[in-house]
Coordinates of C-alpha atoms in Angstrom, one line a residue:
Chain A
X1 CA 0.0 0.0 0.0
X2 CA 2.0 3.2 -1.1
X3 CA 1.4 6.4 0.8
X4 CA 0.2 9.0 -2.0
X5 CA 0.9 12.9 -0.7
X6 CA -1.3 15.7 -2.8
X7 CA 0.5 19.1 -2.7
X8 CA -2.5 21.1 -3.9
X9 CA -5.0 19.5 -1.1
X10 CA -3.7 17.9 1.7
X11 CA -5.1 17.2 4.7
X12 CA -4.1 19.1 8.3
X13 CA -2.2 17.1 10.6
X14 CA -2.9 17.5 14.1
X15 CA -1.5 15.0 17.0
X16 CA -4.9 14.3 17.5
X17 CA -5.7 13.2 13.8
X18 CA -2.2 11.7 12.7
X19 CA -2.5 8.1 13.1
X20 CA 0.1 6.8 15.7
X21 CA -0.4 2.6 15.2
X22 CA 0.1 1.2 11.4
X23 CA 0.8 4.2 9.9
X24 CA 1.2 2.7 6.7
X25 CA -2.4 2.3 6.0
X26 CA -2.8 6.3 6.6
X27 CA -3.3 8.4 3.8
X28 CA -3.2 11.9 3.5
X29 CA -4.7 12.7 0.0
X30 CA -7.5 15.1 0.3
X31 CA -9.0 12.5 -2.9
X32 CA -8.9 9.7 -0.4
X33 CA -11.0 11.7 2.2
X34 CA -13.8 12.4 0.0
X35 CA -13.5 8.9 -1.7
X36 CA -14.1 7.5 1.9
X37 CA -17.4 10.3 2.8
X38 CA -18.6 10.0 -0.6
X39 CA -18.8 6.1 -0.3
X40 CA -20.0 5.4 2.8
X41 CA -23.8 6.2 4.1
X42 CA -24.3 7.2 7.5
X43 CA -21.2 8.3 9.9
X44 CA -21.0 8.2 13.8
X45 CA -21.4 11.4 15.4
X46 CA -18.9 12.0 18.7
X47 CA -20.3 14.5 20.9
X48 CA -19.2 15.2 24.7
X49 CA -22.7 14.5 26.4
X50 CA -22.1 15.5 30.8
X51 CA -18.5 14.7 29.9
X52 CA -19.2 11.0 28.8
X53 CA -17.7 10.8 25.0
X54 CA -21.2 9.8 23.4
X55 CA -21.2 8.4 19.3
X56 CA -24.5 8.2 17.9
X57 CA -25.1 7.2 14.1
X58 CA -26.7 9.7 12.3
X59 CA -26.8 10.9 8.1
X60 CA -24.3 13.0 7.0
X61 CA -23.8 14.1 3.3
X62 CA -20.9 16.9 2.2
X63 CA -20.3 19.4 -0.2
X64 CA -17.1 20.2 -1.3
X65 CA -14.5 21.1 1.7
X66 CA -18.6 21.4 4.5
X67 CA -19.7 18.6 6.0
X68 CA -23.4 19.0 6.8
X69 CA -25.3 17.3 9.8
X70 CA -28.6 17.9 11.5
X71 CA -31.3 17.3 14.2
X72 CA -34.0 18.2 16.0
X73 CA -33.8 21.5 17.6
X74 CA -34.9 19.5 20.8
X75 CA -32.0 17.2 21.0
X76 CA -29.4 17.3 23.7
X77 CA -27.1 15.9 21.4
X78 CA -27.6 18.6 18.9
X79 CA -26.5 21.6 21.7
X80 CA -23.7 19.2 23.0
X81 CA -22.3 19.1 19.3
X82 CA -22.0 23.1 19.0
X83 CA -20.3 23.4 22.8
X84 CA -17.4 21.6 22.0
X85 CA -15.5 19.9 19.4
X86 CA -16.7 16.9 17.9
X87 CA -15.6 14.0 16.1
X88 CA -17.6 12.2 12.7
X89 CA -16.5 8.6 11.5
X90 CA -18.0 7.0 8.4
X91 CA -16.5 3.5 7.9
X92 CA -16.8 1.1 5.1
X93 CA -15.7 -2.7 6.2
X94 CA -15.0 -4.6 2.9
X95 CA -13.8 -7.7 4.2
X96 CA -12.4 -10.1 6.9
X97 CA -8.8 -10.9 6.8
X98 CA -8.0 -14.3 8.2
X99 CA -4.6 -15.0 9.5
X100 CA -2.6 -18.1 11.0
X101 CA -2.9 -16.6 14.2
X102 CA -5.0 -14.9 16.2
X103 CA -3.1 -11.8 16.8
X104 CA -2.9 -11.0 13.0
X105 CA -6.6 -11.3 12.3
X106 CA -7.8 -7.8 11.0
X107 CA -10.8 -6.2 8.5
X108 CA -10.4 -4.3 5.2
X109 CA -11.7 -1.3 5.6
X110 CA -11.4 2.5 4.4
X111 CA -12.4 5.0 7.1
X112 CA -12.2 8.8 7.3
X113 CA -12.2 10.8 11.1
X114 CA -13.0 14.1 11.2
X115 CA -12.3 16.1 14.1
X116 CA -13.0 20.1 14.8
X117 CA -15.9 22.4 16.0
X118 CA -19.1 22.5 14.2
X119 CA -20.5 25.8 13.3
X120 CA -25.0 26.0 13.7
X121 CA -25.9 27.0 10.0
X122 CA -28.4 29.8 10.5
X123 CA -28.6 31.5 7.2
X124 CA -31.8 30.3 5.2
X125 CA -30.2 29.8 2.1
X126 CA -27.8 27.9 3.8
X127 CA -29.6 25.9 5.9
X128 CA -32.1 24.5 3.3
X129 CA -28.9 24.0 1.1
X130 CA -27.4 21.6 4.1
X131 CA -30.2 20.0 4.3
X132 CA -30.6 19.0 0.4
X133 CA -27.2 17.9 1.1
X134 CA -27.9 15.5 3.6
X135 CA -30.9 14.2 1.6
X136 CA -28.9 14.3 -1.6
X137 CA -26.4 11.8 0.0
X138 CA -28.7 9.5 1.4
X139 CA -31.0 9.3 -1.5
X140 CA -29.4 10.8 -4.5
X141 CA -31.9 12.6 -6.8
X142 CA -34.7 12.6 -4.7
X143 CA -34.7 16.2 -3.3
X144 CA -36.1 17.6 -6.7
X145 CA -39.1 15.4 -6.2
X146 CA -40.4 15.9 -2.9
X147 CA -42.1 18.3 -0.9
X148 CA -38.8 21.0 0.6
X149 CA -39.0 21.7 3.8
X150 CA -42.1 23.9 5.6
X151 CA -41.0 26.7 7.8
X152 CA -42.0 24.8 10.4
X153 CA -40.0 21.4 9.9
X154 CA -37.1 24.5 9.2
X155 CA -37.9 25.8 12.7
X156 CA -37.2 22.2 14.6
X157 CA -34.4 21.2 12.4
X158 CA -30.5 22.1 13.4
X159 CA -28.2 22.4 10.3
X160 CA -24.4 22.1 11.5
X161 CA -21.6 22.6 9.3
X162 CA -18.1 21.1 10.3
X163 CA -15.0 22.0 8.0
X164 CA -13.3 19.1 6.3
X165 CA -9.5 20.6 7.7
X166 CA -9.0 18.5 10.7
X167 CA -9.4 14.6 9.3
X168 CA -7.7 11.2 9.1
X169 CA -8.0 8.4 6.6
X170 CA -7.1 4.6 6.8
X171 CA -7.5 2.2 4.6
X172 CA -6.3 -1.7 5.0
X173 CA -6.5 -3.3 1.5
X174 CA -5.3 -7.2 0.9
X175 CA -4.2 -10.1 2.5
X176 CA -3.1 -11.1 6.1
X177 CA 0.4 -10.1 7.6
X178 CA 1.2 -13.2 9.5
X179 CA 4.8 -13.9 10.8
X180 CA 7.6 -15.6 8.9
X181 CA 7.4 -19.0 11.1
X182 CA 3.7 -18.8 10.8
X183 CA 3.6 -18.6 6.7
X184 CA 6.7 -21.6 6.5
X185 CA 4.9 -23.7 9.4
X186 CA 1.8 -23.7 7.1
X187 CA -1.3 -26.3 7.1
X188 CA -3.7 -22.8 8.0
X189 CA -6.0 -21.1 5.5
X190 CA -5.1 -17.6 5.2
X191 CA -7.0 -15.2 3.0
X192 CA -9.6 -12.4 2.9
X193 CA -13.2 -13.1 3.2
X194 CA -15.2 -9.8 1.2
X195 CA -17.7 -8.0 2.5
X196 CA -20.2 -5.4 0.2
X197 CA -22.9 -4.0 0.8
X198 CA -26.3 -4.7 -2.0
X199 CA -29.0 -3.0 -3.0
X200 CA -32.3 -5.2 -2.9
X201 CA -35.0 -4.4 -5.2
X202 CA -37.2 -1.2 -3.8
X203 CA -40.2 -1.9 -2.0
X204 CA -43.4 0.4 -2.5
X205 CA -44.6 2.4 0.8
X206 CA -48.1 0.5 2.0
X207 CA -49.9 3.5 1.3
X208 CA -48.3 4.3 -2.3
X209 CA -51.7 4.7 -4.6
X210 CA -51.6 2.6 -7.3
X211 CA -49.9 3.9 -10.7
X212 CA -47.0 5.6 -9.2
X213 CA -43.8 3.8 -10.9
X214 CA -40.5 3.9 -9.0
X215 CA -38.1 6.5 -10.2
X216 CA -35.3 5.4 -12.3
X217 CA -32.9 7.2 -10.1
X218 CA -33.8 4.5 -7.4
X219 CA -33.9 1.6 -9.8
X220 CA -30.6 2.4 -11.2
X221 CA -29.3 2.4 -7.1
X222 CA -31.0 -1.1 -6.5
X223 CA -29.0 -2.5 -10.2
X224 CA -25.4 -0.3 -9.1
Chain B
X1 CA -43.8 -1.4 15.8
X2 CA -44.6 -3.0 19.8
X3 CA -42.1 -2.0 22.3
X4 CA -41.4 -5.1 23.9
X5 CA -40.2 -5.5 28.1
X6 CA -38.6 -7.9 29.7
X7 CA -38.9 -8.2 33.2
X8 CA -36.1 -10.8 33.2
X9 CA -33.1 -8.7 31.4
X10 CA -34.0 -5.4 31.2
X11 CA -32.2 -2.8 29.9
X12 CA -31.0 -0.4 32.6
X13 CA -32.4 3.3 31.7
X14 CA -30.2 6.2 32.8
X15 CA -30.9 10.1 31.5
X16 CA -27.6 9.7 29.2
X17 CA -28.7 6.5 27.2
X18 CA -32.2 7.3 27.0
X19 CA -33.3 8.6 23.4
X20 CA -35.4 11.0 24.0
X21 CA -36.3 11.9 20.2
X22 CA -38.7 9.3 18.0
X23 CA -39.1 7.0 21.5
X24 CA -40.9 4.4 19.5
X25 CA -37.8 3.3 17.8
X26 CA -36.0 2.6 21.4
X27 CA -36.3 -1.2 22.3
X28 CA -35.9 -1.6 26.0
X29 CA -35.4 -6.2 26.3
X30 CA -32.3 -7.0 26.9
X31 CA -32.4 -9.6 23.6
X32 CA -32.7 -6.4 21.3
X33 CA -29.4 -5.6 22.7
X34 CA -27.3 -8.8 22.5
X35 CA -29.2 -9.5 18.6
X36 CA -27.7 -5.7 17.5
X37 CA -24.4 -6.7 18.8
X38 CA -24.4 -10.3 17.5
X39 CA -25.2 -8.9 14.2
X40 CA -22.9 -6.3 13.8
X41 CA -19.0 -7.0 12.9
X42 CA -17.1 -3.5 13.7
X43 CA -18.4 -1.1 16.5
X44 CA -17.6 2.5 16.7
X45 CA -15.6 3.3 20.3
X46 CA -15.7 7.1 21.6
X47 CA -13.0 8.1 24.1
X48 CA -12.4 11.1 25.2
X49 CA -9.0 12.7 23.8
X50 CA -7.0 15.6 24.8
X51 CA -11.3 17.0 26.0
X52 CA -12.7 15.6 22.3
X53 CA -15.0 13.2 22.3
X54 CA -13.2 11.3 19.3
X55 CA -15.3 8.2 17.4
X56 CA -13.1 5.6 16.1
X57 CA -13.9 2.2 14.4
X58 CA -12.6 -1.0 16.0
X59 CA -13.3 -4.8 16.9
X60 CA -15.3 -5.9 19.4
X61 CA -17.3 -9.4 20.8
X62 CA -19.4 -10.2 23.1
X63 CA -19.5 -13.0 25.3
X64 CA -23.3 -12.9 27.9
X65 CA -23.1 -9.5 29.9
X66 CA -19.4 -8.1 28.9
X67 CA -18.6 -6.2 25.4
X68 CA -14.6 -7.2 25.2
X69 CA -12.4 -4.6 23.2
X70 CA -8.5 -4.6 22.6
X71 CA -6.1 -2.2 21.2
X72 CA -2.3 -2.2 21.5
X73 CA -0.5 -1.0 24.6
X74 CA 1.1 1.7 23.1
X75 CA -2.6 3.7 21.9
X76 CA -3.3 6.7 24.0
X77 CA -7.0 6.0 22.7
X78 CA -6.7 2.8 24.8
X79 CA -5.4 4.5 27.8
X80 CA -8.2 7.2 27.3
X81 CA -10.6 4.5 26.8
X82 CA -9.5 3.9 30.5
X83 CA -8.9 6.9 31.8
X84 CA -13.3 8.1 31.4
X85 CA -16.6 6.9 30.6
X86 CA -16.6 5.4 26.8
X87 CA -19.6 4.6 24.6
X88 CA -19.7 1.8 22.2
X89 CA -21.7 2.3 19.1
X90 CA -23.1 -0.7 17.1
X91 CA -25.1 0.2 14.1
X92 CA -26.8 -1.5 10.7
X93 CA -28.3 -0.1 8.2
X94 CA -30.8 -2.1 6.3
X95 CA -32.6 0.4 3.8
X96 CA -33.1 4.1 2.9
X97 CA -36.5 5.0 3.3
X98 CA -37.6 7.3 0.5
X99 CA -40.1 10.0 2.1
X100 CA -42.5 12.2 -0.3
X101 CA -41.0 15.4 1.7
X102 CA -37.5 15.7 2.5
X103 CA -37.9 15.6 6.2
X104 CA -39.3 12.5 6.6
X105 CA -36.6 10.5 4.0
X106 CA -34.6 8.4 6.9
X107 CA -32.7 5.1 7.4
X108 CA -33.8 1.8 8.4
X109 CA -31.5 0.7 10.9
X110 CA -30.5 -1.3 14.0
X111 CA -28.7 0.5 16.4
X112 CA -27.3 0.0 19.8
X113 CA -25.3 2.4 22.2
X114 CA -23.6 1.1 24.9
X115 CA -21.9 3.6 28.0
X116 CA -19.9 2.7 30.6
X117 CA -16.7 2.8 32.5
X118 CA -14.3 0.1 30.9
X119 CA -12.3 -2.3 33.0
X120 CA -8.8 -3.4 32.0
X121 CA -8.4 -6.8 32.1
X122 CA -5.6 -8.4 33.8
X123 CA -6.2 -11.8 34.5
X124 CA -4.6 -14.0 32.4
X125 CA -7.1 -16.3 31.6
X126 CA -9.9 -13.7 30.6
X127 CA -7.1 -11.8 28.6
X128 CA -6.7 -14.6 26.1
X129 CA -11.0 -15.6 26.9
X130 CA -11.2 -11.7 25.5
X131 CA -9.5 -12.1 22.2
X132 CA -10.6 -15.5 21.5
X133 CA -14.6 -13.4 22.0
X134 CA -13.5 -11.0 19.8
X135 CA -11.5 -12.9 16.8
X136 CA -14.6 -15.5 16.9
X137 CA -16.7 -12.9 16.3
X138 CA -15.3 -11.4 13.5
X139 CA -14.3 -15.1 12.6
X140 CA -16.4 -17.5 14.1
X141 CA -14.6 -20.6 14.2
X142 CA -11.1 -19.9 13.6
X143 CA -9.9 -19.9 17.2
X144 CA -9.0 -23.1 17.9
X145 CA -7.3 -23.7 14.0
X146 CA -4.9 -20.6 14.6
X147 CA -1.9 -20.1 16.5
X148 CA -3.4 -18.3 19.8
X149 CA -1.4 -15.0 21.3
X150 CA 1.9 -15.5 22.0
X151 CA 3.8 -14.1 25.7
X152 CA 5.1 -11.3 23.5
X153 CA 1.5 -10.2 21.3
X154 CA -0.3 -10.7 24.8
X155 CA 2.2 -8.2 26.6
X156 CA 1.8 -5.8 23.5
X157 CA -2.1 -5.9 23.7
X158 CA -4.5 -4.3 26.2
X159 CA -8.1 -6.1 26.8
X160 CA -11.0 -3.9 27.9
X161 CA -13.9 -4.8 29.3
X162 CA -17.7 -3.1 29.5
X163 CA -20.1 -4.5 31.1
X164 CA -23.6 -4.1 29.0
X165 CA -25.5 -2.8 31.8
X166 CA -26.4 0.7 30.4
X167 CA -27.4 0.5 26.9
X168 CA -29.9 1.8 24.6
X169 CA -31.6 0.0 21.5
X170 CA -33.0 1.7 18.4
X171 CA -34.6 0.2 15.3
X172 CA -36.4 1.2 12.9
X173 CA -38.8 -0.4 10.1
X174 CA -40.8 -0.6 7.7
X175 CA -42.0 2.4 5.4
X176 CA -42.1 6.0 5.8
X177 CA -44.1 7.9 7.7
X178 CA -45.1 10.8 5.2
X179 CA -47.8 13.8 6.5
X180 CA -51.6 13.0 5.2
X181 CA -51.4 16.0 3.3
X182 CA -48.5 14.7 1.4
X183 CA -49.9 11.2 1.0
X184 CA -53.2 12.8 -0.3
X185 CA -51.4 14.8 -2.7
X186 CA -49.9 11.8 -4.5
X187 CA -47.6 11.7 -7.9
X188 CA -44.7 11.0 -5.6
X189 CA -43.2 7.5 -5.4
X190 CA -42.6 6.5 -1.5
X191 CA -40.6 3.0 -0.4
X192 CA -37.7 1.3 1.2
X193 CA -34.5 1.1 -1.2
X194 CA -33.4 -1.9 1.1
X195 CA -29.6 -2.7 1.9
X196 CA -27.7 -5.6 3.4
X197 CA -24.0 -7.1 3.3
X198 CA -23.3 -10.3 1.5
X199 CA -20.0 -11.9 1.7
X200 CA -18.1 -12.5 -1.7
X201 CA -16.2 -15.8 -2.2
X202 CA -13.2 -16.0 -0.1
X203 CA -9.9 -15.2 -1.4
X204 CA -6.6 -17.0 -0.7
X205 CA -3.5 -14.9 0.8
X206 CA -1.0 -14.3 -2.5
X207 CA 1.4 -16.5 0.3
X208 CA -0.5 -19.1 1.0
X209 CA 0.9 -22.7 -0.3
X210 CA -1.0 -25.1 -2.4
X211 CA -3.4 -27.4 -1.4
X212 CA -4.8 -25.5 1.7
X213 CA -8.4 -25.9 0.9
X214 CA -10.9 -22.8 2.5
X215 CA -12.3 -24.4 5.7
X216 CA -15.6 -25.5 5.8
X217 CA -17.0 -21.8 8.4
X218 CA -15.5 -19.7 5.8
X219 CA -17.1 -21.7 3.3
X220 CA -20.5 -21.7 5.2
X221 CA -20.2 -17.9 6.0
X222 CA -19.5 -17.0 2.1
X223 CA -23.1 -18.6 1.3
X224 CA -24.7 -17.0 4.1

């Protein structure tokens, strides 16, 4: 796994984002960060909740150097994640690597953590664009379809905003690493099991009236 | 969707693991609980760092009331995962549910949130019970074929312990919930997109020599 630097967009290293253990599946191309937030679905928010470090998964989408996040305007974990820093993980696992010992077993998997101090979006424009965002990533092309936002879902909703500066990427790609004497003693399968995540075929809402086809933008997601 | 109690293995409520938004997604039987975290493979671990509550993706297993995690001794996130309260976050995501107004699009999902204080474990025995827990879950049945920690892995690895005592369940299913007056308007298509991992056939390590056939719980996991 080679190490690929970008001089035009790198990402910030912080001691607190610079990987310390098996530093050679780091990365530190800005391409590899949005590679990992582009791919995966939902992240796991970090927020300091009465000084216990609480994560909670929750959607996420981004556009271009903003990550956008949001929440009822009645949640305590929504006020605890705009009075301190916070950190967002989104994590795709893509396999199992089995070793010939137990100490060596590990996953494939490409993760981003993003660290820093999310800003409350309060401009309108703003807001409704985080939100589109967010919709955008879980659902792509739906948001030109449906019903925007009321001012009153706008009124309970939270849009934050955290900067993509602070971040760390790791990926682990192929086989096991076993030890020397391990490999020549042999006689032990060793290998990768993949994991992937599938699409099944979309499933009408129970109260869909009849005649209303599903849109190609979700029937090409259940065939990708 | 029937919130179901057990009177036998409840779930222990506490202000900091009880959702208070969309209550009737929160489970509250202990059996919710231990299926989330049977059915996961990777859980997300926040620790507090440096005063950030930082969210990092790592192993876990579970063997009846204790969640085992291990890192190596040299990881301030496992001497911070000692050092405070940590949460242990557990999460699948079976299905974006496609609203008709872009408030109500959402996931289906099972979720689990476990807080605690975590115990170091020192014992001998449980240290190597711990990593046996935790490489047979992300490899059930590959314990006993492998070579098991040796004196120097087991002196490079810390074990943590959290007892499952204060958790919170979440799940949600089924359709979306869309406002009447959306539903009576009709022309847009609602559903579940649904998602699930499959495995892919297993893949032998580019070192591994001839004639070592896949064993029969990799073979078994690949067709489930």
């Amino acid at each position: 796994m080679t190490e690929t630097v970008s001089p035009r967009t790198p990402l910030s290293p912080t001691p607190r984002s610079t990987p310390t253990r098996v530093t050679d599946r780091a990365r530190t191309d800005r391409a590899d960060l949005d590679a990992v937030l582009d791919a995966g679905l939902i992240c796991h928010l970090g927020v300091l909740l009465g000084g216990t470090p609480v994560v909670l998964p929750t959607a996420y989408g981004r556009d271009g150097d903003t990550l956008y996040l949001h929440g009822s305007t009645g949640a305590g974990n929504m006020r605890a994640a705009l009075a301190a820093d916070i950190s967002v993980a989104v994590t795709l696992v893509d396999g199992v690597v089995y070793a010939r010992s137990a100490m060596h077993f590990s996953m494939n998997y490409r993760s981003a953590v993003v660290l820093g101090r999310a800003r409350e979006v309060t401009d309108h424009e703003e807001r409704v664009h985080g939100l589109r965002v967010i919709v955008e990533h879980a659902a792509p092309g739906s948001w030109s379809r449906v019903r925007p936002p009321s001012k009153k879902e706008l009124a309970a909703t939270k849009v934050l905003a955290l900067d993509l500066t602070e971040a760390s990427v790791k990926i682990r790609e192929g086989g096991p690493k076993d030890d020397e004497a391990d490999i020549e003693a042999g006689g032990v399968w060793a290998g990768v099991l993949p994991l992937r995540q599938v699409w099944d075929a979309a499933i009408d809402s129970p109260d869909l009236a009849p005649g209303i086809p599903v849109p190609a933008d979700v029937l090409q997601r259940a065939d990708s």
